[in-house]
mmCIF file of C-alpha atoms and ligand atoms in Angstrom:
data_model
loop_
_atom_site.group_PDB
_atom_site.id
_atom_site.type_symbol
_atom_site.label_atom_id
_atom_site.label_comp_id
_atom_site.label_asym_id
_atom_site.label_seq_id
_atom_site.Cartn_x
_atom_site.Cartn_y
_atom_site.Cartn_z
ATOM 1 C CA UNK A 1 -30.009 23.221 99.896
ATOM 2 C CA UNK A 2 -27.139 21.172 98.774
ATOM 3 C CA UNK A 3 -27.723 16.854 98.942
ATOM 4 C CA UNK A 4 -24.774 16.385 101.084
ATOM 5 C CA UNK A 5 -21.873 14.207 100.808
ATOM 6 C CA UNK A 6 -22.346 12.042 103.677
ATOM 7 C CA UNK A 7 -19.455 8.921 102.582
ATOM 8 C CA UNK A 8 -16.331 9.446 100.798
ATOM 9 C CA UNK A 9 -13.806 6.778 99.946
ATOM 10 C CA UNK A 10 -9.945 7.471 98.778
ATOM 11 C CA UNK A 11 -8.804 4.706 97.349
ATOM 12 C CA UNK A 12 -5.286 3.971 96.544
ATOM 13 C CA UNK A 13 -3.281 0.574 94.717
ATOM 14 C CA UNK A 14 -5.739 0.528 92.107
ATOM 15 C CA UNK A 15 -2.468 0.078 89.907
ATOM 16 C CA UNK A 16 -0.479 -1.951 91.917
ATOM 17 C CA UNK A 17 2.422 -0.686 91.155
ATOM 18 C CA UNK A 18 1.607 2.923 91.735
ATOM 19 C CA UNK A 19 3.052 2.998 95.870
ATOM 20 C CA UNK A 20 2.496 6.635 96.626
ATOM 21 C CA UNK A 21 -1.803 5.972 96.886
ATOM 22 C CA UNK A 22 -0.935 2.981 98.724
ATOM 23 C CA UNK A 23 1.377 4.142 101.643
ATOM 24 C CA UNK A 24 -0.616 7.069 102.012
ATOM 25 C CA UNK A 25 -3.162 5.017 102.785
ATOM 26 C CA UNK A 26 -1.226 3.030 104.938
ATOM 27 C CA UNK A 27 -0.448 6.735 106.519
ATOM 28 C CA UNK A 28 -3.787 7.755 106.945
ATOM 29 C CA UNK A 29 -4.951 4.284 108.749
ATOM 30 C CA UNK A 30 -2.974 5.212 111.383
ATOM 31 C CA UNK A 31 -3.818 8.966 111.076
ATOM 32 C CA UNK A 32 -7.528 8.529 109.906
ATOM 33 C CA UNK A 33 -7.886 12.521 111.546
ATOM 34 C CA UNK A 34 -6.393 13.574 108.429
ATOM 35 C CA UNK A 35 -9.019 13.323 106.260
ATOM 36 C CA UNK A 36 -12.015 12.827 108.581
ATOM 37 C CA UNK A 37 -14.123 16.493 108.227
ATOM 38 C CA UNK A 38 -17.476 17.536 109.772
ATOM 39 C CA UNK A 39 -20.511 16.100 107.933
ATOM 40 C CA UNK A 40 -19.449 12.983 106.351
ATOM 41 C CA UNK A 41 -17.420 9.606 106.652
ATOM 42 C CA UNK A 42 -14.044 8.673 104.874
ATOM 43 C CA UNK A 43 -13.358 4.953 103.801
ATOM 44 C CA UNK A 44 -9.827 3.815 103.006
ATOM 45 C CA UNK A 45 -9.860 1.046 100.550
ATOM 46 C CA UNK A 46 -6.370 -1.183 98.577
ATOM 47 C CA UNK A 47 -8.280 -1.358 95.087
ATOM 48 C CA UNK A 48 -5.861 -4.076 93.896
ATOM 49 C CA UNK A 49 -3.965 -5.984 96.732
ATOM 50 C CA UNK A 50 -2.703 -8.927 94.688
ATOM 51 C CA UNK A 51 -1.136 -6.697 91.813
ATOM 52 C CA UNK A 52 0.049 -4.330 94.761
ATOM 53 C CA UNK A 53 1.970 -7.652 96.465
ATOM 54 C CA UNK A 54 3.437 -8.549 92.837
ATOM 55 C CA UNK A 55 4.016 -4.572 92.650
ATOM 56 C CA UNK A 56 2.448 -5.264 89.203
ATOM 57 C CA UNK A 57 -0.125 -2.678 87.553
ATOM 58 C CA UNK A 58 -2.725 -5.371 86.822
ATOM 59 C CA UNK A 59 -2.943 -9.369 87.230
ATOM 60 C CA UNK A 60 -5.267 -10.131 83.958
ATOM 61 C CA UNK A 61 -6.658 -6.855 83.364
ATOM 62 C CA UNK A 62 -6.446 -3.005 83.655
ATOM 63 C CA UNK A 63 -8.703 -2.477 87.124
ATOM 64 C CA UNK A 64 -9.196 1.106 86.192
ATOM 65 C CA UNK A 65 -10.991 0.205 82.789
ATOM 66 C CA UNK A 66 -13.790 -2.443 84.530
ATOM 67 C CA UNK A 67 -16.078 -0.072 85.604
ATOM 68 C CA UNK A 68 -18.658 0.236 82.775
ATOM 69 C CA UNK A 69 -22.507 -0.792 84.008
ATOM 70 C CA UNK A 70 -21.851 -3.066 80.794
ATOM 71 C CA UNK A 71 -19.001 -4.890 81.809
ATOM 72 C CA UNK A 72 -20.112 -5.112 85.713
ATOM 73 C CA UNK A 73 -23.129 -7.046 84.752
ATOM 74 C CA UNK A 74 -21.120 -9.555 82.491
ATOM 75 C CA UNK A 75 -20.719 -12.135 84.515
ATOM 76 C CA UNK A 76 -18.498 -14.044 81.930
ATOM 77 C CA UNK A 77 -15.922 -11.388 82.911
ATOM 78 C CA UNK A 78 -14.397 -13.096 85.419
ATOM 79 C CA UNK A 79 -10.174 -12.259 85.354
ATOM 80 C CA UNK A 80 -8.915 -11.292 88.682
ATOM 81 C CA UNK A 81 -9.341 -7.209 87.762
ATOM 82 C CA UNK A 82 -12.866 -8.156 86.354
ATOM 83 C CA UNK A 83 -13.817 -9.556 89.775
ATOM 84 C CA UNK A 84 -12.038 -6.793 91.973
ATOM 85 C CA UNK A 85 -14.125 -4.723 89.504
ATOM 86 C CA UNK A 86 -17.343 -6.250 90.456
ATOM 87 C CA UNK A 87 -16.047 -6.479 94.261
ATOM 88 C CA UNK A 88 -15.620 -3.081 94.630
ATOM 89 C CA UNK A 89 -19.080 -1.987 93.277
ATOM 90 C CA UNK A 90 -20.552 -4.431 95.903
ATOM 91 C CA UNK A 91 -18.700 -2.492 98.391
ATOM 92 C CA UNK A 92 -18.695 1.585 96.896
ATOM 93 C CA UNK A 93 -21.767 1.397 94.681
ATOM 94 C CA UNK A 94 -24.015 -0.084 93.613
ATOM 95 C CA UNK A 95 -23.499 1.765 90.335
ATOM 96 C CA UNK A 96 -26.794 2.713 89.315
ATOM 97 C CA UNK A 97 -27.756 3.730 93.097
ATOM 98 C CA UNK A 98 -24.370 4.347 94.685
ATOM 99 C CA UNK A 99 -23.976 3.782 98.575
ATOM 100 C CA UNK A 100 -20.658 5.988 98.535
ATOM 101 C CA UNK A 101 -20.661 10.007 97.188
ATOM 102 C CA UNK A 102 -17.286 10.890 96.148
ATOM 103 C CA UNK A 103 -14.197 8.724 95.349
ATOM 104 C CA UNK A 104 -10.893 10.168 95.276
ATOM 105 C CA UNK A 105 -8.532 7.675 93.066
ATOM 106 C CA UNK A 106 -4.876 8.500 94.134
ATOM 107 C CA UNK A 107 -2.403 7.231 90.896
ATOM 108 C CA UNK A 108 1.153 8.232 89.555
ATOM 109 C CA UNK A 109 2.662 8.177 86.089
ATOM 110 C CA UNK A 110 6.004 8.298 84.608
ATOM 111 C CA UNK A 111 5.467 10.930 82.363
ATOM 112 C CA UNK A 112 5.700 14.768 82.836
ATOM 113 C CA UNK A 113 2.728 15.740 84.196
ATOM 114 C CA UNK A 114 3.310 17.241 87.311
ATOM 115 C CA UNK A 115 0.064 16.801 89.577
ATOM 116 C CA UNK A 116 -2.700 16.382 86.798
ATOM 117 C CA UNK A 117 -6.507 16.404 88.463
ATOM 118 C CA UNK A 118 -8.462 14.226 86.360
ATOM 119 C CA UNK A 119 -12.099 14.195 86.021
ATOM 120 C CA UNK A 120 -14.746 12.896 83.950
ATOM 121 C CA UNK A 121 -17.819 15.183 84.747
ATOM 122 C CA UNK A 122 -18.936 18.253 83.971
ATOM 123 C CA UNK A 123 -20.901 18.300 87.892
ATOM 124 C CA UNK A 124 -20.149 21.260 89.185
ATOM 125 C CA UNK A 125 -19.608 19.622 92.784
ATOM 126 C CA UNK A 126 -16.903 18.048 90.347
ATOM 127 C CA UNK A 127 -15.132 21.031 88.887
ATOM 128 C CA UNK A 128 -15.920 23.302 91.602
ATOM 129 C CA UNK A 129 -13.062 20.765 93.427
ATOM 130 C CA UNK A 130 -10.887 20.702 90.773
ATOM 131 C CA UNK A 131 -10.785 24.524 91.136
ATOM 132 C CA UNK A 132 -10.368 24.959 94.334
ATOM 133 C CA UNK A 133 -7.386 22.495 94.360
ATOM 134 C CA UNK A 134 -6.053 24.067 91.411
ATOM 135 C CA UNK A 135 -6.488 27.502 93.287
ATOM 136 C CA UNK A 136 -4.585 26.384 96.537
ATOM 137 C CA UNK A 137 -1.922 24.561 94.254
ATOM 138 C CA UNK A 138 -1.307 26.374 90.878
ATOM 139 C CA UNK A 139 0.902 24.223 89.787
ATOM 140 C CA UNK A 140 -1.972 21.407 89.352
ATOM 141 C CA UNK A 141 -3.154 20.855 85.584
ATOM 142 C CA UNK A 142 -6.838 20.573 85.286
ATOM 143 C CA UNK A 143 -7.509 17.078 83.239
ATOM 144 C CA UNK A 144 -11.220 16.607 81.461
ATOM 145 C CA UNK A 145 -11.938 13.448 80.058
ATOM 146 C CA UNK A 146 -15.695 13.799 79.233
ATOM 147 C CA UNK A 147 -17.823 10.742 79.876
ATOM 148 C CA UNK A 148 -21.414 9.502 80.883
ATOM 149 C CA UNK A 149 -20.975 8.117 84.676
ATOM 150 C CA UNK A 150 -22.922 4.644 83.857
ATOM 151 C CA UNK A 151 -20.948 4.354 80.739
ATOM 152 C CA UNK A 152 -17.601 5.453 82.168
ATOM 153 C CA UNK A 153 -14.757 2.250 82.850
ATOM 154 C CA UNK A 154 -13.152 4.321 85.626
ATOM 155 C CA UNK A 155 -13.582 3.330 89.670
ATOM 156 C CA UNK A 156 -14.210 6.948 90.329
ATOM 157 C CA UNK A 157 -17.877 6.553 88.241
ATOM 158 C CA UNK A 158 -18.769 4.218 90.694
ATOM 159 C CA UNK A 159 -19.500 6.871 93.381
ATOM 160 C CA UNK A 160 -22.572 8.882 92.898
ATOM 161 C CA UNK A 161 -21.302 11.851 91.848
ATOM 162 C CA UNK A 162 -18.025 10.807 89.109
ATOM 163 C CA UNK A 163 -15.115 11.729 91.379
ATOM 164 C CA UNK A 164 -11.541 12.904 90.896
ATOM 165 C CA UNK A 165 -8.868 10.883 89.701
ATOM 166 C CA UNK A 166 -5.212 12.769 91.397
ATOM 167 C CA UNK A 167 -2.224 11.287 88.597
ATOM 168 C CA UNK A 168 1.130 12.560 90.128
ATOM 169 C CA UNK A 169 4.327 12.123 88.594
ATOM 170 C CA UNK A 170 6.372 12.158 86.822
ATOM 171 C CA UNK A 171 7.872 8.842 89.179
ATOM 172 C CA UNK A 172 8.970 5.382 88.425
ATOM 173 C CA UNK A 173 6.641 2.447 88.597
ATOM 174 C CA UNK A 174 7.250 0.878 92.125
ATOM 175 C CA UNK A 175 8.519 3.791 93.690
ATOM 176 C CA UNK A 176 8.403 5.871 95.723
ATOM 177 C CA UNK A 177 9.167 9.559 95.997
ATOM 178 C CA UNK A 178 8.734 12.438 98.696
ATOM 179 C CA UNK A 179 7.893 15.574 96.251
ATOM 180 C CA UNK A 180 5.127 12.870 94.474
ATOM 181 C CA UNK A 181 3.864 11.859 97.880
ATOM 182 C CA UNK A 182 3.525 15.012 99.897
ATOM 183 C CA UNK A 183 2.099 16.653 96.853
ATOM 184 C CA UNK A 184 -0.671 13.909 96.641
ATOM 185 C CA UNK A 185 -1.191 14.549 100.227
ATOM 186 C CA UNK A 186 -1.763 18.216 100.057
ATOM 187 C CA UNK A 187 -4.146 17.811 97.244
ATOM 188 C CA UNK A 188 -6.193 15.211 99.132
ATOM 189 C CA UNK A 189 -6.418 17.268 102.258
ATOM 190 C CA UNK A 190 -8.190 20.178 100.056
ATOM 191 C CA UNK A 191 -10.153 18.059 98.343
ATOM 192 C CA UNK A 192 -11.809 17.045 101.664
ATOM 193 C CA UNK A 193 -11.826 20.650 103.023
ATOM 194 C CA UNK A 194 -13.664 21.627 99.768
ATOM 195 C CA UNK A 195 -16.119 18.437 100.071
ATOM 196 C CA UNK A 196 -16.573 19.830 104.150
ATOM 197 C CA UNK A 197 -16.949 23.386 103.247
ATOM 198 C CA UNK A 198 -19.535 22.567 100.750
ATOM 199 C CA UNK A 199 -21.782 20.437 102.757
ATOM 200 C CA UNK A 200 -21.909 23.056 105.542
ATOM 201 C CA UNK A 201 -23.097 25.556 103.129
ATOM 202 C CA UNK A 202 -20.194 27.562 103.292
ATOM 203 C CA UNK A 203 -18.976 30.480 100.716
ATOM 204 C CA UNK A 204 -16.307 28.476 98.526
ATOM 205 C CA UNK A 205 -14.960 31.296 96.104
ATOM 206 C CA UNK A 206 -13.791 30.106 92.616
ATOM 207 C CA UNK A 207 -13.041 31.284 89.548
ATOM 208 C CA UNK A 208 -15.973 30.826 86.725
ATOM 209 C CA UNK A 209 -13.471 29.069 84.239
ATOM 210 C CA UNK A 210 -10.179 28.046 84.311
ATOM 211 C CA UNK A 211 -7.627 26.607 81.702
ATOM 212 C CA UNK A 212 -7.263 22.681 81.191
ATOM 213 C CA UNK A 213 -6.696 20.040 79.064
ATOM 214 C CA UNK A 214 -9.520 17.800 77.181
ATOM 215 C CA UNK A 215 -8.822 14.333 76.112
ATOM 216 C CA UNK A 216 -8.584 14.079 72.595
ATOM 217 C CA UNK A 217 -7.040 10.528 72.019
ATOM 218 C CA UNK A 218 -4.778 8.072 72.386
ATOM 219 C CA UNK A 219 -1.864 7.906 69.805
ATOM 220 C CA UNK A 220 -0.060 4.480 69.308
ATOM 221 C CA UNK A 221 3.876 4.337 68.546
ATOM 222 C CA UNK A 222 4.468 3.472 65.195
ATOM 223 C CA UNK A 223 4.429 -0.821 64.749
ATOM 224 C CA UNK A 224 5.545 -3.162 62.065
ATOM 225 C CA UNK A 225 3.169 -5.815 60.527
ATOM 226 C CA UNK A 226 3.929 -8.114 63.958
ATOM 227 C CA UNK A 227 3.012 -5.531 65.767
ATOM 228 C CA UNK A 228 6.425 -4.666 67.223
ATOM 229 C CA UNK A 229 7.535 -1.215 68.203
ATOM 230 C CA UNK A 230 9.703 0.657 65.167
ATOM 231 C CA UNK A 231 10.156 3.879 66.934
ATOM 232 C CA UNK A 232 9.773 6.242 70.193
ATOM 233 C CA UNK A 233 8.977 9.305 71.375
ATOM 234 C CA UNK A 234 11.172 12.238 69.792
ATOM 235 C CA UNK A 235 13.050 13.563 72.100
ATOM 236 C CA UNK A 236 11.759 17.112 70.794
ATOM 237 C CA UNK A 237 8.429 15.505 72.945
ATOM 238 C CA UNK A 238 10.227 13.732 75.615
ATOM 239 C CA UNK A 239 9.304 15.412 79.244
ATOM 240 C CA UNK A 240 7.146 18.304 77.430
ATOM 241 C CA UNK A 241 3.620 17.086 78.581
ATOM 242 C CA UNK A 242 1.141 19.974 78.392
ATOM 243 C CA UNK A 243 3.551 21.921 75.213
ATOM 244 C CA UNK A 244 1.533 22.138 72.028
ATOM 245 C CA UNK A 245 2.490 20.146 69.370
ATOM 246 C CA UNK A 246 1.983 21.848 65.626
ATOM 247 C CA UNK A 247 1.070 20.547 62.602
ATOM 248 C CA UNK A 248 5.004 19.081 61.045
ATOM 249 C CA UNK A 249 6.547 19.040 64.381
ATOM 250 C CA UNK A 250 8.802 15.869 65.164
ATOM 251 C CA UNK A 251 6.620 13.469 66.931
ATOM 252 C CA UNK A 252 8.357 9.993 66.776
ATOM 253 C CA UNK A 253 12.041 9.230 66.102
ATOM 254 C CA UNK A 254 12.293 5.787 64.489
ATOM 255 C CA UNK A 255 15.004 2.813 65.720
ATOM 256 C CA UNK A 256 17.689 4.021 62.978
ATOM 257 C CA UNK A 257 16.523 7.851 63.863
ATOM 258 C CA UNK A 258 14.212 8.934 61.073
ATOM 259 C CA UNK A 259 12.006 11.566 62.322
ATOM 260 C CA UNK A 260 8.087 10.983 62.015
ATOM 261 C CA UNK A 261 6.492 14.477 62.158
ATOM 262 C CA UNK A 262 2.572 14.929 63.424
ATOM 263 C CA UNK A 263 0.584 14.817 60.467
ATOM 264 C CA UNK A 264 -2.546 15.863 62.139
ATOM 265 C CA UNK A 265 -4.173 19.346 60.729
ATOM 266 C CA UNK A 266 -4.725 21.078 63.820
ATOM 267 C CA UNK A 267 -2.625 22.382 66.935
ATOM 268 C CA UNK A 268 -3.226 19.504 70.191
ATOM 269 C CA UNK A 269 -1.057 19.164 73.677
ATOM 270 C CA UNK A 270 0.630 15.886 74.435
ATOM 271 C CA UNK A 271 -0.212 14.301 78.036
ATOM 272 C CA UNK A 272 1.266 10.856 79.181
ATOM 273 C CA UNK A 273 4.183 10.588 77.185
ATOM 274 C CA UNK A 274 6.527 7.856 76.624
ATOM 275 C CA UNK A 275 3.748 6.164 79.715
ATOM 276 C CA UNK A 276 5.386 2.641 80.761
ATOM 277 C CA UNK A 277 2.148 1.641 81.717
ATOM 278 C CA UNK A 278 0.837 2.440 78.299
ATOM 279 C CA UNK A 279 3.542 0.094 76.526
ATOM 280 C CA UNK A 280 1.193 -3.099 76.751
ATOM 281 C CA UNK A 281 -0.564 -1.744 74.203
ATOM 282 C CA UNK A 282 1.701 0.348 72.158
ATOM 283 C CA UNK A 283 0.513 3.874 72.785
ATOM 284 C CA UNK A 284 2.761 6.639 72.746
ATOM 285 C CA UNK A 285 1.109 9.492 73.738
ATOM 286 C CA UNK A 286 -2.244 11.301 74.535
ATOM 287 C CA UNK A 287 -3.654 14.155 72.581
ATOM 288 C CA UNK A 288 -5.281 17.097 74.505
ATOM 289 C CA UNK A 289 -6.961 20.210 73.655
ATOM 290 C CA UNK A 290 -6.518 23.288 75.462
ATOM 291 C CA UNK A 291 -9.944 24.364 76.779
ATOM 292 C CA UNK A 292 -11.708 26.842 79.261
ATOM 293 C CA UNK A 293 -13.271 24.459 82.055
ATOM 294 C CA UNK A 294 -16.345 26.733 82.923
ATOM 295 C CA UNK A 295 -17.901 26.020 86.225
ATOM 296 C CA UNK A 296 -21.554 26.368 85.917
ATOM 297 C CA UNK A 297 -23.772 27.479 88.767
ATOM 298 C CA UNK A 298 -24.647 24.710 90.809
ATOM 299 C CA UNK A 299 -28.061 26.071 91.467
ATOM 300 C CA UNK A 300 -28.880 25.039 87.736
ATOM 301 C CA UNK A 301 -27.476 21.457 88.308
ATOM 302 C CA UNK A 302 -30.200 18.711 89.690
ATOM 303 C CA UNK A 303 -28.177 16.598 91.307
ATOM 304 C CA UNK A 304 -27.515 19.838 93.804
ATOM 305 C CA UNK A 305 -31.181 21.129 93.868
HETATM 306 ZN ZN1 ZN B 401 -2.648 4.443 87.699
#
């Protein structure tokens, strides 16, 4: 017998200036049908409406990195981001005991990526839905970024099970566009059939593994002593999130075009490159590793039992 999902909550905004999350929303206020399903309730929630009225990612911090049971019990953590942070657990969690099941985090990016599903669990409530929307859209890249739900800084750990994180792009920051939005809107819709078929017990049929991408790390672009920028992306990389990148490939092209080659030892996939989000801190790029995701049985998971 599976502990049903009985609250869900799609949040959108929580980077303000990512607009496709928030007009859906906006959409699905005055179509709340759309993602109501037998068995359980679906919240709407604007993560971040002040950065989302300055169409700004963040006021004082990154919202989506304030989510760690660490940093939601520091009360000397008090930017605006800090205190949506804690807001937000008042309202979805709390963490250690959470109120809502799922959360579905709806963001864009302006690199490559296509629709990337990204999730932070090995659950197989968890992967089972990144399968089945991966199955209904095959052009969706599976996205693991392994981490322990208390310990995680993402909003989606704040739901009892670690949710799914949907990053469409690639779009500009403040924009929006229809491929980006409908696509984000298809993948929402199966991720609540797939959260309505499993409470009600019905046969969802899905692949034991699939392909994806693990997080590996974040690379910064190459700095000077002050900590200014001396180079970008090559454009060998440019637009080819998901290619492999070998050992001696061009990585970086510096300001008076000297190529900086990946020195690393072993094959890895970029993801997010050349992110404008990612430029307040310098990085260029994420590494991946190409993986098999393998959905376990859920019989063998207690948090289904
Ligand atoms: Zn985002």
């Amino acid at each position: 017998m599976i502990d049903s999902i009985k609250h869900v909550a799609i949040v959108g905004g929580t980077h303000g200036n990512e607009l496709t999350g928030v007009h859906l929303l906006k959409h699905w206020r005055s179509h709340p049908d759309e993602v109501t399903r037998n068995g359980f309730s679906t919240e709407l929630h604007l993560a971040n409406p002040k950065a989302n009225k300055e169409v700004r990612r963040y006021i004082d911090q990154d919202l989506n990195r304030q989510f760690s049971i660490h940093d939601l019990k520091d009360h000397e953590l008090s930017g605006y981001e800090q205190c949506r942070a804690k807001a937000l657990e008042v309202l979805l969690g709390p963490k250690e005991n959470p109120r809502v099941d799922f959360i579905i985090d709806l963001h864009t990016t302006t690199a490559n990526m296509g629709m990337s599903l990204i999730f932070n669990s090995n659950d197989p409530l968890v992967i089972g839905m990144a399968f089945y929307i991966k199955q209904k859209m095959p052009h969706a890249t599976l996205f693991y970024n392994p981490s322990d739900r208390l310990e995680d800084n993402f909003l989606i750990s704040v739901g009892r099970f670690s949710g799914l994180l949907i990053e469409a792009g690639p779009i500009a920051q403040g924009l929006l566009k229809y491929q980006v939005y409908s696509d984000t809107h298809t993948a929402v819709m199966h991720a609540v059939d797939y959260l309505e078929q499993k409470n009600t017990e019905q046969l969802v049929t899905l692949p034991k593994q699939m392909v994806g991408y693990k997080f590996i790390k974040k690379i910064p672009l190459p700095e000077n002593t002050e900590g200014e920028i001396t180079a970008m992306i090559h454009p060998n990389v440019q637009d080819k999130d998901y290619h492999v990148i070998k050992p001696g490939d061009p990585l970086f092209i510096t300001l008076s075009g000297e190529t900086i080659v990946y020195e690393g030892e072993s094959m890895v996939y970029g993801a997010f490159i050349n992110e404008a989000a990612y430029y307040d801190q310098n990085i260029g790029l994420s590494f991946m590793e190409k993986i098999d995701i393998v959905l376990e049985d859920s019989a063998a998971c207690p948090n289904l039992t």
